[in-house]
Short mmCIF file of C-alpha atoms (C1' of nucleotides) in Angstrom, two decimals:
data_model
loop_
_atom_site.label_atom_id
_atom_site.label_comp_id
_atom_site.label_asym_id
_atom_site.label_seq_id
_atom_site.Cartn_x
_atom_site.Cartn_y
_atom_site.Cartn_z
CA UNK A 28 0.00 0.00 0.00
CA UNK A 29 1.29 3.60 -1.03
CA UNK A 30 2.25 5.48 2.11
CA UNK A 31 1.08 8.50 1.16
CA UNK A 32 -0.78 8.60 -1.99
CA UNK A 33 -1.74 12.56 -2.52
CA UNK A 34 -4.19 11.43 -5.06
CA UNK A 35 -6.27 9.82 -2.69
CA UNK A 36 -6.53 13.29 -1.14
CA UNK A 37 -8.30 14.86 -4.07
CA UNK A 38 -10.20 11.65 -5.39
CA UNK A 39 -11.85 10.87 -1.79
CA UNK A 40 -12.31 14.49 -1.03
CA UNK A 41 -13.91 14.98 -4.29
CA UNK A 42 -16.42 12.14 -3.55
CA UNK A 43 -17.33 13.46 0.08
CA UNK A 44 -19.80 16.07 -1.97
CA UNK A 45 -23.00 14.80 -3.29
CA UNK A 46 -23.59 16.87 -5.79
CA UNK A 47 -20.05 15.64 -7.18
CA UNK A 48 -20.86 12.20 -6.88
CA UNK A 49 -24.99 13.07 -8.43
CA UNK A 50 -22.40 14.85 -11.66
CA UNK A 51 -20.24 11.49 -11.56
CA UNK A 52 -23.66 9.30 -11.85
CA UNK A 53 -25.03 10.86 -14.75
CA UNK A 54 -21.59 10.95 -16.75
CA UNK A 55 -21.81 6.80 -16.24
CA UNK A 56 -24.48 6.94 -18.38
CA UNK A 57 -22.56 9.15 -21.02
CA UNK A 58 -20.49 12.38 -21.80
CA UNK A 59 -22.46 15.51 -21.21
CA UNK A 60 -22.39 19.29 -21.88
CA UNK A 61 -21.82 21.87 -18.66
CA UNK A 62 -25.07 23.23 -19.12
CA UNK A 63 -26.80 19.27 -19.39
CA UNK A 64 -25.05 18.60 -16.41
CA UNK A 65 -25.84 21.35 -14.48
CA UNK A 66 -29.62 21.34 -15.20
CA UNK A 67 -31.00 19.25 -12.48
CA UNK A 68 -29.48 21.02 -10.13
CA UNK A 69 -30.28 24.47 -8.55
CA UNK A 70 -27.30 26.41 -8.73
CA UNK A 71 -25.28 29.10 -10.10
CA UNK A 72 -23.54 28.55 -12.82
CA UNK A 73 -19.91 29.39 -11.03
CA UNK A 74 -21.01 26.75 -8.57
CA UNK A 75 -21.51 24.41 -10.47
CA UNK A 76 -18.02 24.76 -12.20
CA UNK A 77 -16.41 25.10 -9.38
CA UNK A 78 -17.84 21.14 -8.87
CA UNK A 79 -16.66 20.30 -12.07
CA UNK A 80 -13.30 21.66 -11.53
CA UNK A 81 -12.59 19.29 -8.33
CA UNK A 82 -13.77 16.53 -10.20
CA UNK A 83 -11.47 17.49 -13.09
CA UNK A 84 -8.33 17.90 -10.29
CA UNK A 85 -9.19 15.13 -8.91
CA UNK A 86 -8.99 13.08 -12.66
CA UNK A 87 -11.96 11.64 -12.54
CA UNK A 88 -13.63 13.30 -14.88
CA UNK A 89 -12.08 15.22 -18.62
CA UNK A 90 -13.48 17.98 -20.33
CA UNK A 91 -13.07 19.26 -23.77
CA UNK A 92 -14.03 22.68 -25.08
CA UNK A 93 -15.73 22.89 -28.84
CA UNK A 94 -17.66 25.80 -30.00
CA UNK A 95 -18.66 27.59 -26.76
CA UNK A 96 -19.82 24.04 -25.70
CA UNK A 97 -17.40 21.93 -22.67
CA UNK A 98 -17.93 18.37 -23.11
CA UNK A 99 -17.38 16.35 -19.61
CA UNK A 100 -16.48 12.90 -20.06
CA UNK A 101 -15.76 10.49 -17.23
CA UNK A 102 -12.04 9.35 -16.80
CA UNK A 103 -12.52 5.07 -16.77
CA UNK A 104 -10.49 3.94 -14.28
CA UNK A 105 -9.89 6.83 -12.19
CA UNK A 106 -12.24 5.53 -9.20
CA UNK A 107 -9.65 2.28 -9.02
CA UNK A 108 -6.91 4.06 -6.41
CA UNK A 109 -9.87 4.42 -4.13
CA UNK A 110 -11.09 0.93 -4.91
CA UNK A 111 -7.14 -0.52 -4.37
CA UNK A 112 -6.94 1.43 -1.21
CA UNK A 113 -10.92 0.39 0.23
CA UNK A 114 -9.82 -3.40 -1.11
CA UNK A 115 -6.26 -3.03 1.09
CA UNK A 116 -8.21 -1.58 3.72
CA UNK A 117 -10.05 -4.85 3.73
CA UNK A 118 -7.30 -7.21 3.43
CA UNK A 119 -5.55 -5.61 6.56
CA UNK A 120 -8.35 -6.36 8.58
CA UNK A 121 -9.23 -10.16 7.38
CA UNK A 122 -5.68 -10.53 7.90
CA UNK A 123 -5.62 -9.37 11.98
CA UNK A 124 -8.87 -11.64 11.96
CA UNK A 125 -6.51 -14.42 11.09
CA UNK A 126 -4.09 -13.42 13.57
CA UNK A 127 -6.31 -13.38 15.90
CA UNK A 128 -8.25 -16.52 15.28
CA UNK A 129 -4.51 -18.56 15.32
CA UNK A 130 -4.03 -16.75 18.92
CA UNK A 131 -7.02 -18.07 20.01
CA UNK A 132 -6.46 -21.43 18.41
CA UNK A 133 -3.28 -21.72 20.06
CA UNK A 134 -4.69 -20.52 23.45
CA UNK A 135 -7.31 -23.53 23.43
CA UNK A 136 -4.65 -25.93 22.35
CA UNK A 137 -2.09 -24.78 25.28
CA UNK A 138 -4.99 -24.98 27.81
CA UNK A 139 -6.04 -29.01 27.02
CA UNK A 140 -2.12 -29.76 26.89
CA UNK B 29 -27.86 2.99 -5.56
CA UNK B 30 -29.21 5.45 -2.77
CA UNK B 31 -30.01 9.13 -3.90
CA UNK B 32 -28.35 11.09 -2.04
CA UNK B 33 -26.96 9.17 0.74
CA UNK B 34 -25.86 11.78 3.73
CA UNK B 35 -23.60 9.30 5.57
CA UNK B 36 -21.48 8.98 1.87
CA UNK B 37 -20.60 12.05 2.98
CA UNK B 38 -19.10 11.68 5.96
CA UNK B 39 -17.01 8.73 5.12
CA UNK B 40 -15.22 9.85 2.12
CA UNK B 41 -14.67 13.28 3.18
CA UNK B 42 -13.23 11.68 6.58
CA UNK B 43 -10.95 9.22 3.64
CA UNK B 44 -9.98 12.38 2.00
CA UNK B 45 -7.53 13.12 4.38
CA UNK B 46 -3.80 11.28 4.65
CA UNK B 47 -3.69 11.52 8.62
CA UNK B 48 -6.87 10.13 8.97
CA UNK B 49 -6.42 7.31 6.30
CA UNK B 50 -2.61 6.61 8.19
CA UNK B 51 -5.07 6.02 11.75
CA UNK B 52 -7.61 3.63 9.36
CA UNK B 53 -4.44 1.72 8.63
CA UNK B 54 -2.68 1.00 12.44
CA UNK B 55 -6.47 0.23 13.44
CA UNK B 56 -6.72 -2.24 11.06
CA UNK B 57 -3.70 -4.09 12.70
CA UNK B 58 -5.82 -3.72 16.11
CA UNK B 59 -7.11 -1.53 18.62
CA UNK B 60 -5.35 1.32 20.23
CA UNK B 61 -5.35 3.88 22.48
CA UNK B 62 -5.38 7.49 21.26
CA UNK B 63 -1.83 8.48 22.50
CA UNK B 64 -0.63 5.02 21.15
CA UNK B 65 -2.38 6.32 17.67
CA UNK B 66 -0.85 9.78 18.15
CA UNK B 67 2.91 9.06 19.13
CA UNK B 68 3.67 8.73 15.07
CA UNK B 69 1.85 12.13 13.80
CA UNK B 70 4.06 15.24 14.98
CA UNK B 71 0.57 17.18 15.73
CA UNK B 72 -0.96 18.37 18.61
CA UNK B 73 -3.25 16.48 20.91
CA UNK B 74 -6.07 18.69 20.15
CA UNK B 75 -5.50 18.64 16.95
CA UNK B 76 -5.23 14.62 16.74
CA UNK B 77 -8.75 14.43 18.71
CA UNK B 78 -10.01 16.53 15.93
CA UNK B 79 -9.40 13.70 13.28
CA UNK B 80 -10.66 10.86 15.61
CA UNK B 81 -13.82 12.48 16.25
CA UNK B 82 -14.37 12.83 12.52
CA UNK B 83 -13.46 9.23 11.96
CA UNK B 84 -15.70 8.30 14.49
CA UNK B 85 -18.44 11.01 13.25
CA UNK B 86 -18.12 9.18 10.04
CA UNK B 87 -19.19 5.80 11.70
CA UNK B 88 -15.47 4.63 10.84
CA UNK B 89 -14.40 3.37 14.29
CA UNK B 90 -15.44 3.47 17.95
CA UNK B 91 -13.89 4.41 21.04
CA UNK B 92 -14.32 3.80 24.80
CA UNK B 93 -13.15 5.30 27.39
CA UNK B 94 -11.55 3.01 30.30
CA UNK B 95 -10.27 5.18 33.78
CA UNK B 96 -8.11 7.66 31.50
CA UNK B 97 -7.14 5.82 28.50
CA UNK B 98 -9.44 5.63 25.40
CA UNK B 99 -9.15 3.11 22.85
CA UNK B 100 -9.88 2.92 19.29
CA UNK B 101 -10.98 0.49 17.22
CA UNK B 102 -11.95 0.18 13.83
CA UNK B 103 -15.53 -0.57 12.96
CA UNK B 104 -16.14 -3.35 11.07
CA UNK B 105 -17.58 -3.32 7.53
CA UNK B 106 -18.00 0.29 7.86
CA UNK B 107 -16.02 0.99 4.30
CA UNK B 108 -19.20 -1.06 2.85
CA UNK B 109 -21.17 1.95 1.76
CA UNK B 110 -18.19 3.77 -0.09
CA UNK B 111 -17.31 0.18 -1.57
CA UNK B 112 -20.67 -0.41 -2.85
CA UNK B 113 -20.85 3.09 -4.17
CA UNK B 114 -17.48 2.83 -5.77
CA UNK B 115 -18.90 -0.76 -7.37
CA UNK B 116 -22.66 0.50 -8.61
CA UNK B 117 -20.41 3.12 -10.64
CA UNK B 118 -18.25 0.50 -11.75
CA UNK B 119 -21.42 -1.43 -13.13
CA UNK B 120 -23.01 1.88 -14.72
CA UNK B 121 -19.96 2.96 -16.50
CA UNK B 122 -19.97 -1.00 -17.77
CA UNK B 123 -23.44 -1.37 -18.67
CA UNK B 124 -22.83 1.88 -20.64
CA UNK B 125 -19.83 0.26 -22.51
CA UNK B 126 -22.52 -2.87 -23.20
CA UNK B 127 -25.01 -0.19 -25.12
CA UNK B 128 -22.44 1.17 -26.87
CA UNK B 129 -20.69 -1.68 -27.93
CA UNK B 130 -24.19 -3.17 -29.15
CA UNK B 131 -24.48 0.26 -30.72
CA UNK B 132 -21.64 -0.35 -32.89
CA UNK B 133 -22.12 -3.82 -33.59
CA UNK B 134 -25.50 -2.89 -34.48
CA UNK B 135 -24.54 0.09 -36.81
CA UNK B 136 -21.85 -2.60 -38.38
CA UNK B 137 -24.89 -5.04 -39.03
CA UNK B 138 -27.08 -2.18 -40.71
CA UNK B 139 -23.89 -0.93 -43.01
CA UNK B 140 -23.05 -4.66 -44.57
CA UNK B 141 -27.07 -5.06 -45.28
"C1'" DT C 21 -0.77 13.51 49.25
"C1'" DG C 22 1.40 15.07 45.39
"C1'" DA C 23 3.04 14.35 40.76
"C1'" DT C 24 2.30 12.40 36.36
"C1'" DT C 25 -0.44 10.80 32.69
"C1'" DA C 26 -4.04 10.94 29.32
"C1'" DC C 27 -7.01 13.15 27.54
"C1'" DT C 28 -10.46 17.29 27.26
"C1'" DT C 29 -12.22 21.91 26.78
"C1'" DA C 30 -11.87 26.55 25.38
"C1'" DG C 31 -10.39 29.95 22.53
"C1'" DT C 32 -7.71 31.71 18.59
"C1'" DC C 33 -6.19 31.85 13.86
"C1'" DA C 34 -5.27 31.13 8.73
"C1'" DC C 35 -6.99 29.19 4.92
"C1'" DA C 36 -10.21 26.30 2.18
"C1'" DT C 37 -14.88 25.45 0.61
"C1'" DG C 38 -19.14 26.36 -1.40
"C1'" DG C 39 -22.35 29.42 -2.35
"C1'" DC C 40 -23.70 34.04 -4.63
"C1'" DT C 41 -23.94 38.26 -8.14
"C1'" DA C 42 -22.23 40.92 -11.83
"C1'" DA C 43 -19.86 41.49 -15.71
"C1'" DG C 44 -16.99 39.66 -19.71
"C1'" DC C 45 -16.30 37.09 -23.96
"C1'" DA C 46 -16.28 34.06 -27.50
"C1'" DT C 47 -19.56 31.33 -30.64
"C1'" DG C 48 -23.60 30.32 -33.10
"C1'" DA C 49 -28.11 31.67 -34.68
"C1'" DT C 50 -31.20 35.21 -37.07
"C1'" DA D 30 -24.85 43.23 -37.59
"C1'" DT D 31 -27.21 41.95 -33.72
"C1'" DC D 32 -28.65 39.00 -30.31
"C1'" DA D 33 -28.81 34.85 -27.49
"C1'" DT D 34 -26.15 31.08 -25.62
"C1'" DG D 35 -22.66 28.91 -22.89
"C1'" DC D 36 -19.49 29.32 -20.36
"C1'" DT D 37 -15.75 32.15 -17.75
"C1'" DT D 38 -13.65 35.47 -14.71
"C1'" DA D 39 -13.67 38.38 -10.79
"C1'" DG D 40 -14.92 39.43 -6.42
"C1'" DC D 41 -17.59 38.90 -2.23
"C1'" DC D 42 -19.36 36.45 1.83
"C1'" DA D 43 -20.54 32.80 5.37
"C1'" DT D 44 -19.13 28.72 7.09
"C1'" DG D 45 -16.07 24.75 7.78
"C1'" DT D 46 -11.48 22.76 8.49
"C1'" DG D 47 -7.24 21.92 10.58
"C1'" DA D 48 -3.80 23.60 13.11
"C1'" DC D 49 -2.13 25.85 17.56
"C1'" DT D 50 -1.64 27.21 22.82
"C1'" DA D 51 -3.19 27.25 27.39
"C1'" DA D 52 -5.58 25.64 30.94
"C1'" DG D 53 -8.68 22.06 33.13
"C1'" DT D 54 -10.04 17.35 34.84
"C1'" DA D 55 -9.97 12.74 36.11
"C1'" DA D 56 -7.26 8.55 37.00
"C1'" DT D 57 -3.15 6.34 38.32
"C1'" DC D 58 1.47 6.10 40.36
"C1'" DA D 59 5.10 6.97 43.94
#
DNA sequence: TGATTACTTAGTCACATGGCTAAGCATGAT
DNA sequence: ATCATGCTTAGCCATGTGACTAAGTAATCA
């Protein structure tokens, strides 16, 4: 496990917001213009950038400029540091369990001897 | 997947930050006490409680206090909703790649006819 | 009893976050 | 050429965050 992954920082942060995470949902389904995007929610429009603009930081999500139209894409992929780290997370812990279950093994064992 | 699930919230904006991530990790190894937890950050007590109580806000560990000592412990399964979120995603953005791909394949079939 | 330990509370401070309005500026439509 | 659209920038404001010091309290040790 990284030690101190500064990308974690930005991804996690950036999915502690739910309108962030509501943005992330609908570009699943597909890219999307600023102005889709931002339609179901009420909000300025510098708001709602500002959103956008973690989530771009953060590299979860690309944009692209054409016309006067931003496209926002999702990045695929960019959720799996979080996944890895959740998943290590996980692995730490079944591992203790183990630990702890041979302690306790070897505690019954020592008592009947 | 839940709407907008408030306690999403809390737990990745508690993951977003390296110190608190660091304490996730020595809990998973086993329970502590919080100047056992502290003695590797060069931070202030205060400031150390700070994180704790967030983690614990979050739903992320427990602690109980025994004559002056607390101890920390992580709580179990309590990554589930940010794994699960993290997962639906993962089987949006895939189910997305399905319509597409049958887009294509279908657009292919319509060109050779 | 008195000192030490392990938090705990209170108060301060700098900066980040998340919202707003107002105004600017290209681009596309008429 | 003019106007509407779709951002974009600039600036403001309230609140939250993360750090600190200093002082307080309760439990344990000598």
């Amino acid at each position: 496990m990284a030690k101190h992954d500064p990308s974690l920082d930005t991804v996690f942060s950036a999915l502690g917001d739910p309108t962030r995470r509501a943005i992330l949902e609908r570009l699943a389904t597909g890219p999307a213009s600023v102005s889709d995007l931002s339609a179901p929610f009420a909000m300025a429009m510098p708001s709602f950038m500002g959103h956008l603009k973690k989530l771009e930081a953060a590299g979860l999500i690309t944009s692209d400029k054409a016309g006067r139209v931003r496209t926002c894409a999702l990045v695929p992929g960019a959720f799996a540091p979080a996944r890895d780290w959740l998943s290590a997370q996980k692995d730490l812990w079944n591992a203790r369990l183990d630990r702890f279950d041979a302690f306790v093994t070897q505690l019954a064992k020592d008592q009947s001897e």
